[in-house]
C-alpha positions as a LaTeX table, in Angstrom:
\begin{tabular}{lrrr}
\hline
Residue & $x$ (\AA) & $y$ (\AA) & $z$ (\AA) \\
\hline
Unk1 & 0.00 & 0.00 & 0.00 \\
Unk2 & 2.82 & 2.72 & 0.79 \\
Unk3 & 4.52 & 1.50 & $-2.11$ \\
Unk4 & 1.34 & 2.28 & $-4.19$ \\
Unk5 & 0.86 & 5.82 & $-2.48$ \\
Unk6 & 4.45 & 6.71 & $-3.12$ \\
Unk7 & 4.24 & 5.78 & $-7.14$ \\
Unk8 & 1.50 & 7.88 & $-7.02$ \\
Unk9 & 3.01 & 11.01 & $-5.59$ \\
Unk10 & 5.75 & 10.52 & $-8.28$ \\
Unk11 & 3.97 & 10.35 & $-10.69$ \\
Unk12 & 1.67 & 13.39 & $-9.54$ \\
Unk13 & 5.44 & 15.16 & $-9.41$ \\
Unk14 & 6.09 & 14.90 & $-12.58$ \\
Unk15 & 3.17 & 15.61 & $-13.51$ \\
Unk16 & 3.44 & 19.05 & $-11.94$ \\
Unk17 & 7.34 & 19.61 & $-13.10$ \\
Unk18 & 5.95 & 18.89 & $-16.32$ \\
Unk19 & 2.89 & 21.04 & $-16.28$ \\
Unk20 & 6.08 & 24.01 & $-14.71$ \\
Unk21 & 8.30 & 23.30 & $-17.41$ \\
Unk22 & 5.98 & 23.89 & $-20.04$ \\
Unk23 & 4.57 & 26.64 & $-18.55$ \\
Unk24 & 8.28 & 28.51 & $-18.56$ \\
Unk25 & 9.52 & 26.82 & $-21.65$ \\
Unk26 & 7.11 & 26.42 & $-24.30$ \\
Unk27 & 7.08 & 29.44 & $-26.52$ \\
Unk28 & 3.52 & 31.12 & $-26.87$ \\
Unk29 & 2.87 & 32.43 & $-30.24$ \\
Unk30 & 1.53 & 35.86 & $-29.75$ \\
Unk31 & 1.34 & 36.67 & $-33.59$ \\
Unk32 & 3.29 & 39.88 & $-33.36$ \\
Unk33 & 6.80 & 41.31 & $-31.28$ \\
Unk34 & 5.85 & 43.30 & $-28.49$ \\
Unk35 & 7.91 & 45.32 & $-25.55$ \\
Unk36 & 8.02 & 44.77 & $-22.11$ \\
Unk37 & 8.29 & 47.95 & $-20.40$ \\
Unk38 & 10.16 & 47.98 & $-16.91$ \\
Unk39 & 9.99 & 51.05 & $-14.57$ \\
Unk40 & 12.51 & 51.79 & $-12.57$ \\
Unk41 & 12.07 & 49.63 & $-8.46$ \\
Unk42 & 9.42 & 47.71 & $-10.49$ \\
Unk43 & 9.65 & 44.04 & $-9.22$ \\
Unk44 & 9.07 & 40.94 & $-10.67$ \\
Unk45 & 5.45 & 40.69 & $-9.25$ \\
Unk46 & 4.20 & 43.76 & $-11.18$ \\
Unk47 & 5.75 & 42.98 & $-14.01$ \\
Unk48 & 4.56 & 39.46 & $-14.41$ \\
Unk49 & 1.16 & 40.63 & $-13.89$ \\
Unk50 & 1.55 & 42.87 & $-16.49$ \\
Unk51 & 2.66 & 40.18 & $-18.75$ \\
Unk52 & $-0.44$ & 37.35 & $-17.10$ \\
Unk53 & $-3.26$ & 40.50 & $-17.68$ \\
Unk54 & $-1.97$ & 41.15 & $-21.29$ \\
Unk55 & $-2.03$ & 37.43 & $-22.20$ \\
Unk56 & 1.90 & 37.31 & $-22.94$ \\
Unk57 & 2.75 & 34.47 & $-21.07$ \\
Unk58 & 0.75 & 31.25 & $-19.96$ \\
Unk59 & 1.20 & 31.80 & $-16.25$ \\
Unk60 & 2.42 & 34.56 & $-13.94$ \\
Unk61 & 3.47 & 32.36 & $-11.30$ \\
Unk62 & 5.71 & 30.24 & $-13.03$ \\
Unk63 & 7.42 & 32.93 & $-13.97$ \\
Unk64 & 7.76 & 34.34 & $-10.67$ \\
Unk65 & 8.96 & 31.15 & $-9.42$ \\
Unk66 & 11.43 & 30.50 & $-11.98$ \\
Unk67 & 12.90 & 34.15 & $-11.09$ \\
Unk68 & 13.06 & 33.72 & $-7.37$ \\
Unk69 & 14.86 & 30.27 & $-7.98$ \\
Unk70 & 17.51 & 31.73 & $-10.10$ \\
Unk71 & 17.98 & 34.85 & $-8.10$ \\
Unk72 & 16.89 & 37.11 & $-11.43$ \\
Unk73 & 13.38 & 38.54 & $-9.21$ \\
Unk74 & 16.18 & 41.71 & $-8.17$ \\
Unk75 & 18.13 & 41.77 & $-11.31$ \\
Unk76 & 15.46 & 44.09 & $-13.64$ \\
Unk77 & 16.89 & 47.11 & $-15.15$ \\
Unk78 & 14.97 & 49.90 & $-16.03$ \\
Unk79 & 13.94 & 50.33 & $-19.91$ \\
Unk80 & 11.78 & 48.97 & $-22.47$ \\
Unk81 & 12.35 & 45.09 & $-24.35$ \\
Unk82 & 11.52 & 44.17 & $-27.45$ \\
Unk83 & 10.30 & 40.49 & $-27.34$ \\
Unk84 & 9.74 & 37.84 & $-30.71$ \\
Unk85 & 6.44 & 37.20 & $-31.17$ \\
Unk86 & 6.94 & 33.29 & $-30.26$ \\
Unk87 & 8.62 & 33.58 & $-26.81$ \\
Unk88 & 8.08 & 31.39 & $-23.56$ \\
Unk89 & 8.24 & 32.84 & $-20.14$ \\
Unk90 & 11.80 & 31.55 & $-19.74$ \\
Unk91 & 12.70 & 34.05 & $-23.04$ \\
Unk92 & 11.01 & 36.64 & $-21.34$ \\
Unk93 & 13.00 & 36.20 & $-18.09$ \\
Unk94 & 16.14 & 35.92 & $-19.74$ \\
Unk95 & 16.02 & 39.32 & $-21.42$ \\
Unk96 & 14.96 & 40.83 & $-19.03$ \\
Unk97 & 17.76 & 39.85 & $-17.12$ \\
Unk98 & 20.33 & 40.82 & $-19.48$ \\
Unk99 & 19.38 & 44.36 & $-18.56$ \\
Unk100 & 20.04 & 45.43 & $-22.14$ \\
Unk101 & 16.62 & 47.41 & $-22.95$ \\
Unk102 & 15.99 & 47.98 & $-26.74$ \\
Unk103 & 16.86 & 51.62 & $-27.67$ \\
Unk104 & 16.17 & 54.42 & $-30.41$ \\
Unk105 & 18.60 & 56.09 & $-32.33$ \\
Unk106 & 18.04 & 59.85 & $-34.08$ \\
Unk107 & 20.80 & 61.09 & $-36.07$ \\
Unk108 & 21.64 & 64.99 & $-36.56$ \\
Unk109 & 22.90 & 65.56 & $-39.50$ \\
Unk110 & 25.16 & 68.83 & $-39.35$ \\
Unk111 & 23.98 & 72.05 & $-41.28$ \\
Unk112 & 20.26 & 70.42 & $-40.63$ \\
Unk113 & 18.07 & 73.77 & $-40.02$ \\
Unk114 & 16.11 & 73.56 & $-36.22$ \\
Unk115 & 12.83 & 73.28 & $-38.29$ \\
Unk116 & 14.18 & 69.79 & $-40.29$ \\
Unk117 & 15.34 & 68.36 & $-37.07$ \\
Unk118 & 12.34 & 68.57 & $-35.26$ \\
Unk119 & 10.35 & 66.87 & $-38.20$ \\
Unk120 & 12.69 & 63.95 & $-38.29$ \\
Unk121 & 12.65 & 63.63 & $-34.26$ \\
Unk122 & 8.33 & 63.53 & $-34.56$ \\
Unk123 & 8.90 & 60.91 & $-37.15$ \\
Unk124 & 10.72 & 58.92 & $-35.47$ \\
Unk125 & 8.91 & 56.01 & $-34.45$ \\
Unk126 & 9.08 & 53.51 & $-30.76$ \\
Unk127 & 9.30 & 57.01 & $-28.69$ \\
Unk128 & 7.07 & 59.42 & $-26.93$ \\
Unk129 & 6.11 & 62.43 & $-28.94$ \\
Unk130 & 5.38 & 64.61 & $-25.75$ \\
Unk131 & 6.92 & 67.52 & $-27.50$ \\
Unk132 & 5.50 & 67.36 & $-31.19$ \\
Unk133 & 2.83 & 69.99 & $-30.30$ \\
Unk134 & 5.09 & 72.14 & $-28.75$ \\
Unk135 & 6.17 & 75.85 & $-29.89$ \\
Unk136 & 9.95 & 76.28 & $-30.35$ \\
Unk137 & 10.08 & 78.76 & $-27.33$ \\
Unk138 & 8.51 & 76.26 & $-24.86$ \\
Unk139 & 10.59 & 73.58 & $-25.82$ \\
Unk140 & 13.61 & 75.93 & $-25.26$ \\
Unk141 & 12.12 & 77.36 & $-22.20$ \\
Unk142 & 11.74 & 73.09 & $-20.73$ \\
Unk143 & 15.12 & 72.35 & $-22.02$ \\
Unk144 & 17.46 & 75.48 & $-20.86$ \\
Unk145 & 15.08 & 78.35 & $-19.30$ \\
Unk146 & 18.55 & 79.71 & $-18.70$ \\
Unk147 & 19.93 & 79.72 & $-22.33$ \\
Unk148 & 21.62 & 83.25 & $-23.05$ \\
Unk149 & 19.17 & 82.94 & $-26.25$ \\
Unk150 & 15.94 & 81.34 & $-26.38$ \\
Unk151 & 15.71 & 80.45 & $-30.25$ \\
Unk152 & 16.84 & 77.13 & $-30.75$ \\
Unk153 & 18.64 & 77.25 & $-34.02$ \\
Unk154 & 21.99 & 76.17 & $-33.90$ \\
Unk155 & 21.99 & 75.13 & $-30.40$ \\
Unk156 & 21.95 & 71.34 & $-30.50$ \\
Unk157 & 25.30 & 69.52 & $-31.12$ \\
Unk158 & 25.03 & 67.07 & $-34.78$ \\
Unk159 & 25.76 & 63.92 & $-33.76$ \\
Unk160 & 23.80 & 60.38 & $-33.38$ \\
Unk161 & 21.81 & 60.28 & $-30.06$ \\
Unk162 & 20.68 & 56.84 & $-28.60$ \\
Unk163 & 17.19 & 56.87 & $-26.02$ \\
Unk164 & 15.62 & 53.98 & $-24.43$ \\
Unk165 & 12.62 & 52.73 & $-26.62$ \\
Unk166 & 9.61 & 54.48 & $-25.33$ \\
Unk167 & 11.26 & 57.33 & $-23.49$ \\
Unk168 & 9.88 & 60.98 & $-24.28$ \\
Unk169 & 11.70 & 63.04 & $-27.44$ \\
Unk170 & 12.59 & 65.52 & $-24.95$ \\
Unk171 & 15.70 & 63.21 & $-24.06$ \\
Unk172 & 17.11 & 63.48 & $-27.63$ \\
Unk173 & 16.90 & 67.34 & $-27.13$ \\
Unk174 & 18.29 & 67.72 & $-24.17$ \\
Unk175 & 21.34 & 65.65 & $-24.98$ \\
Unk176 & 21.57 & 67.41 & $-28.19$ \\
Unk177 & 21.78 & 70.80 & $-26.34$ \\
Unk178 & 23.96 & 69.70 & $-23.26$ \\
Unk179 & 26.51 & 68.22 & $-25.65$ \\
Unk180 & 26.55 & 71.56 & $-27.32$ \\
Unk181 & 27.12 & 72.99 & $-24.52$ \\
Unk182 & 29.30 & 71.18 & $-22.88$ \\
Unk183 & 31.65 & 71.50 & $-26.56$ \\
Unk184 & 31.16 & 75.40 & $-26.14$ \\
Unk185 & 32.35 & 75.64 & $-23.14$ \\
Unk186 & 35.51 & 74.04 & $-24.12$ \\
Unk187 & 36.23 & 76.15 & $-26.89$ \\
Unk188 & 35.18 & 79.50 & $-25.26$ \\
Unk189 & 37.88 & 78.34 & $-22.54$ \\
Unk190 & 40.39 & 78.02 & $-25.16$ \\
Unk191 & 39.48 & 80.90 & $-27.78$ \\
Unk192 & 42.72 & 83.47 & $-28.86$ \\
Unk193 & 42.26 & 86.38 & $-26.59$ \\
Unk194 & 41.11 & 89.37 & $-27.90$ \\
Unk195 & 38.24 & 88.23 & $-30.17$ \\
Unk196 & 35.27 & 90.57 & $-30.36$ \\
Unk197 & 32.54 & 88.01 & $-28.95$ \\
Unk198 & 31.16 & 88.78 & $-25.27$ \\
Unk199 & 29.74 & 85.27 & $-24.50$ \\
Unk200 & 29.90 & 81.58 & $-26.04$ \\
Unk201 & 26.88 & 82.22 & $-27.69$ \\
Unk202 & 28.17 & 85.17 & $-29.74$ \\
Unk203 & 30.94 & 82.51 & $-30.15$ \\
Unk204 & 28.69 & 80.20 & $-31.79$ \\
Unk205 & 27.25 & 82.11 & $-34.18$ \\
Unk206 & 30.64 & 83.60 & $-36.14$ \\
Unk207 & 31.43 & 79.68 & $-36.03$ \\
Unk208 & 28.74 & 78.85 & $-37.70$ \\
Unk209 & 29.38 & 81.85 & $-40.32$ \\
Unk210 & 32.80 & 81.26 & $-40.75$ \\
Unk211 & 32.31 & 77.16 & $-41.39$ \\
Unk212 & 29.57 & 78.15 & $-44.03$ \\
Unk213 & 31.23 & 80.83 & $-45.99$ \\
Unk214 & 34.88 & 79.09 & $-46.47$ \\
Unk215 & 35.08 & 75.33 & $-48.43$ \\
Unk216 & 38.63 & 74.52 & $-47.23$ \\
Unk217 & 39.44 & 74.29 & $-43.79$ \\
Unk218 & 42.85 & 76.34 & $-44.05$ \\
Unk219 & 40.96 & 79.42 & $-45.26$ \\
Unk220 & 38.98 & 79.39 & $-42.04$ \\
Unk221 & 41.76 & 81.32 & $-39.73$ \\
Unk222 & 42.10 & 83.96 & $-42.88$ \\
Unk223 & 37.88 & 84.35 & $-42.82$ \\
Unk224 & 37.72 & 84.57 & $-39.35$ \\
Unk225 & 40.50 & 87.73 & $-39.41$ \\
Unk226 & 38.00 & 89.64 & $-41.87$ \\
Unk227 & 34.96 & 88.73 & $-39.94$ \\
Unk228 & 36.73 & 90.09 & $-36.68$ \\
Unk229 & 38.43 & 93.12 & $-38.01$ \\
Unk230 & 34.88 & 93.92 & $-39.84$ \\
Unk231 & 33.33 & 93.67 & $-36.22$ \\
Unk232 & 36.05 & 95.68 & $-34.86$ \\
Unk233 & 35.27 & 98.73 & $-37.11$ \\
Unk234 & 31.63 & 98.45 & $-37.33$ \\
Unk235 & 31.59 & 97.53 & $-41.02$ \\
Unk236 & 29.27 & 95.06 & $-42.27$ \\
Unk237 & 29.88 & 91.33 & $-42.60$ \\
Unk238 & 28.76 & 90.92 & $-46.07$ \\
Unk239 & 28.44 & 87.53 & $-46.44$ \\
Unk240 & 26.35 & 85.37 & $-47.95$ \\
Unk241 & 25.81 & 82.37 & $-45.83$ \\
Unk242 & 23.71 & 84.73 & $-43.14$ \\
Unk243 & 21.96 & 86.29 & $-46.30$ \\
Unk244 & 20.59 & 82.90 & $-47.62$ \\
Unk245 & 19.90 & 81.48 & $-44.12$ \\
Unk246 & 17.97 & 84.95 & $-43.20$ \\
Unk247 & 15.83 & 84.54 & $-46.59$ \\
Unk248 & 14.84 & 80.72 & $-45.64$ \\
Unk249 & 13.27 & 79.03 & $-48.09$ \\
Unk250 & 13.00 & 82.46 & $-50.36$ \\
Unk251 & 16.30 & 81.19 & $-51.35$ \\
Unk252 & 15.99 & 80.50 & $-55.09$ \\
Unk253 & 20.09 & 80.46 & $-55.80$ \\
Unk254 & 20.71 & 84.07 & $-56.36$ \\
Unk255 & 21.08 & 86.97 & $-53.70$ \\
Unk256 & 19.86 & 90.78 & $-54.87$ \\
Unk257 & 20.34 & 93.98 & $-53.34$ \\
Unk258 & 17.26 & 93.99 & $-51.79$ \\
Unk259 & 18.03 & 90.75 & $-49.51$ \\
Unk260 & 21.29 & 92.84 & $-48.13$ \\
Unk261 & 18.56 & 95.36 & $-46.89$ \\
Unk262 & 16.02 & 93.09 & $-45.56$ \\
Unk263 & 16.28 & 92.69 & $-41.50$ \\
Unk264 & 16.24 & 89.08 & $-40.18$ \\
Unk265 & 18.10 & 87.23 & $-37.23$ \\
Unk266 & 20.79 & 87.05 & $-39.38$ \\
Unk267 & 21.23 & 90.01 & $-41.64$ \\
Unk268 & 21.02 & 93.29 & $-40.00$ \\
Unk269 & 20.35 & 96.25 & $-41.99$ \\
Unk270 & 22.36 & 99.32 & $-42.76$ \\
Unk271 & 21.41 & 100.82 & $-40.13$ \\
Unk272 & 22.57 & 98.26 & $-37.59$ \\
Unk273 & 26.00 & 97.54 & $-39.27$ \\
Unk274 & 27.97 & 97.03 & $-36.62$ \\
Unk275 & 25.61 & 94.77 & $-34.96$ \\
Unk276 & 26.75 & 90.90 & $-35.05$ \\
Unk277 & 23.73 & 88.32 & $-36.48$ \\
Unk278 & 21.42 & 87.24 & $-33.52$ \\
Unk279 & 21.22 & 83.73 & $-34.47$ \\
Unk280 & 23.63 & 80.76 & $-35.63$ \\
Unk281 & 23.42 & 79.35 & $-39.00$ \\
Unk282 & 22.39 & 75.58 & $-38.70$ \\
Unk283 & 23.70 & 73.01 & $-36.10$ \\
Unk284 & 27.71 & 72.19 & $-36.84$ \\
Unk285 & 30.79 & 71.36 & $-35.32$ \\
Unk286 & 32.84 & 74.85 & $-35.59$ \\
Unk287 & 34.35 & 74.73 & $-31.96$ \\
Unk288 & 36.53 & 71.58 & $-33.11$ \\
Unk289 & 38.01 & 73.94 & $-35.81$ \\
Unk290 & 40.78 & 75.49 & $-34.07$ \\
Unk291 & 41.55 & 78.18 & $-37.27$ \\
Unk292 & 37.96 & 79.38 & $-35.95$ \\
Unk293 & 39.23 & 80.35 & $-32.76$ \\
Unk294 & 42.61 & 81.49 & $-33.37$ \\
Unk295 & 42.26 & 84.08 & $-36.47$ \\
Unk296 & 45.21 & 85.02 & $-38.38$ \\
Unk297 & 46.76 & 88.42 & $-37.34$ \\
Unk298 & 46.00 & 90.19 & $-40.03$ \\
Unk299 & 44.48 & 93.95 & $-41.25$ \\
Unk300 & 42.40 & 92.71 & $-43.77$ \\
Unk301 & 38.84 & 93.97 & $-43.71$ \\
Unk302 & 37.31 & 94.21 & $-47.14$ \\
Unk303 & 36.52 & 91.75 & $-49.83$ \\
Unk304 & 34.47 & 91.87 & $-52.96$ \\
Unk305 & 31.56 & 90.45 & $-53.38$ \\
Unk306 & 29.40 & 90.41 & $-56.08$ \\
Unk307 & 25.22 & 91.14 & $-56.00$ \\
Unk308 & 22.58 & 90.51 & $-58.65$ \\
Unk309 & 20.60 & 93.47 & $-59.41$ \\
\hline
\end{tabular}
């Protein structure tokens, strides 16, 4: 009789480990990929409830069991995973624990206008759009309510930006704009003394000139002499790059007269010659151009240029 009773608690055993193991291993086809989205000090318990309510895995408590066994219930990280659509709860576990959470990646492509980077950032698809709707002055004033100018142009660094899958957009500016920063403020530290700019930003923008108007990096220093000396005695710039920039998509391929009298951010009028432009043209990468910020000692203040009627 005991010999009886103890088959049968075998065999209702493996039963069970059976029932377990193919509760954790066998895949369950869910027809489509789908992320698992982990907040930060979220526990096992919440998250495999998330999973059981959803119907993306066959049991919730398996799953919980399996993690406590292995020690993986306090191993989550934070972010958002991207699973197959045929994945068992022991997939799910394991990526989890690998605490590498799927991620989005916007690239800024220098000399993009402000205007063409926001578009491609609201494209961009797996992330939160919280700021699509936003004006260009509150998305400054979230971002940097301190910025010595609130128009955005020019102020986010072009480079490739990575953000966890399902994170806000507002990430992708920020680290735009702190890496910006953060290069500014290296190359204001290390500028030739004696330039005519009063701040970074000032900085920025006869960077961004001087990288437009010249094609060959070795002409930059000589530019950047003109530019200051022009500054110095209140002449005009007269160049083109703030011209077309100012005139946006007016821009047709040929300057006239009147564009050199028309005010924008970038152009100022005759009457406000010796005023620098207010605004940067386009994001770029000037401060890593050294002939920038060290112009050639030179007189040179005039150069001809040549208008359409």
């Amino acid at each position: 009789m005991l010999n009886k009773l103890l088959k049968w608690l075998l065999v209702f055993f493996l039963a069970v480990m059976a029932a377990v193991a193919a509760l954790l291993f066998v895949p369950k086809d869910n027809g489509k990929t789908y992320r698992v989205k982990v907040a930060k000090n979220q526990g096992i318990s919440s998250v495999s409830r998330k999973l059981a309510d959803d119907g993306l895995i066959y049991n919730r408590h398996v799953l919980m069991l399996a993690a406590y066994a292995t020690g993986m219930h306090n191993q989550l990280k934070a972010g958002t995973y991207r699973m197959p659509a045929k994945a068992s709860a022991w997939d799910v576990l394991q990526k989890l624990r690998s605490g590498r959470p799927d991620t989005v990646s916007v690239k800024i492509v220098e000399g993009m206008r402000f205007a063409t980077m926001r578009k491609i950032i609201n494209e961009t698809e797996s992330i939160q759009h919280d700021t699509a709707q936003w004006s260009d002055e509150k998305l400054m004033a979230e971002i940097a309510p301190d910025a010595l100018n609130s128009n955005p142009e020019g102020q986010f660094f072009p480079d490739s930006y990575e953000i966890d899958a399902d994170s806000s957009d507002i990430q992708i500016y920020r680290l735009a704009y702190k890496t910006m920063q953060r290069e500014l403020s290296a190359a204001w530290d290390e500028r030739q003394s004696g330039l005519p700019y009063k701040n970074p930003y000032e900085l920025l923008i006869m960077a961004s000139i001087i990288e437009k108007e010249t094609g060959h990096p070795a002409d930059r220093a000589h530019v950047s002499s003109v530019f200051k000396n022009r500054l110095a005695i209140g002449m005009r710039l007269q160049t083109d790059p703030t011209v077309i920039y100012g005139m946006g998509s007016a821009y047709q391929g040929r300057i006239r007269k009147a564009d050199l009298q028309r005010d924008t951010p970038t152009t100022p009028t005759p009457a406000q010659a010796s005023r620098q432009p207010r605004l940067p043209c386009r994001a770029r990468r000037h401060w890593k151009l050294p002939r920038i910020l060290r112009p050639k000692n030179t007189s040179i203040s005039c150069q001809k240029w040549t208008v359409a009627a």
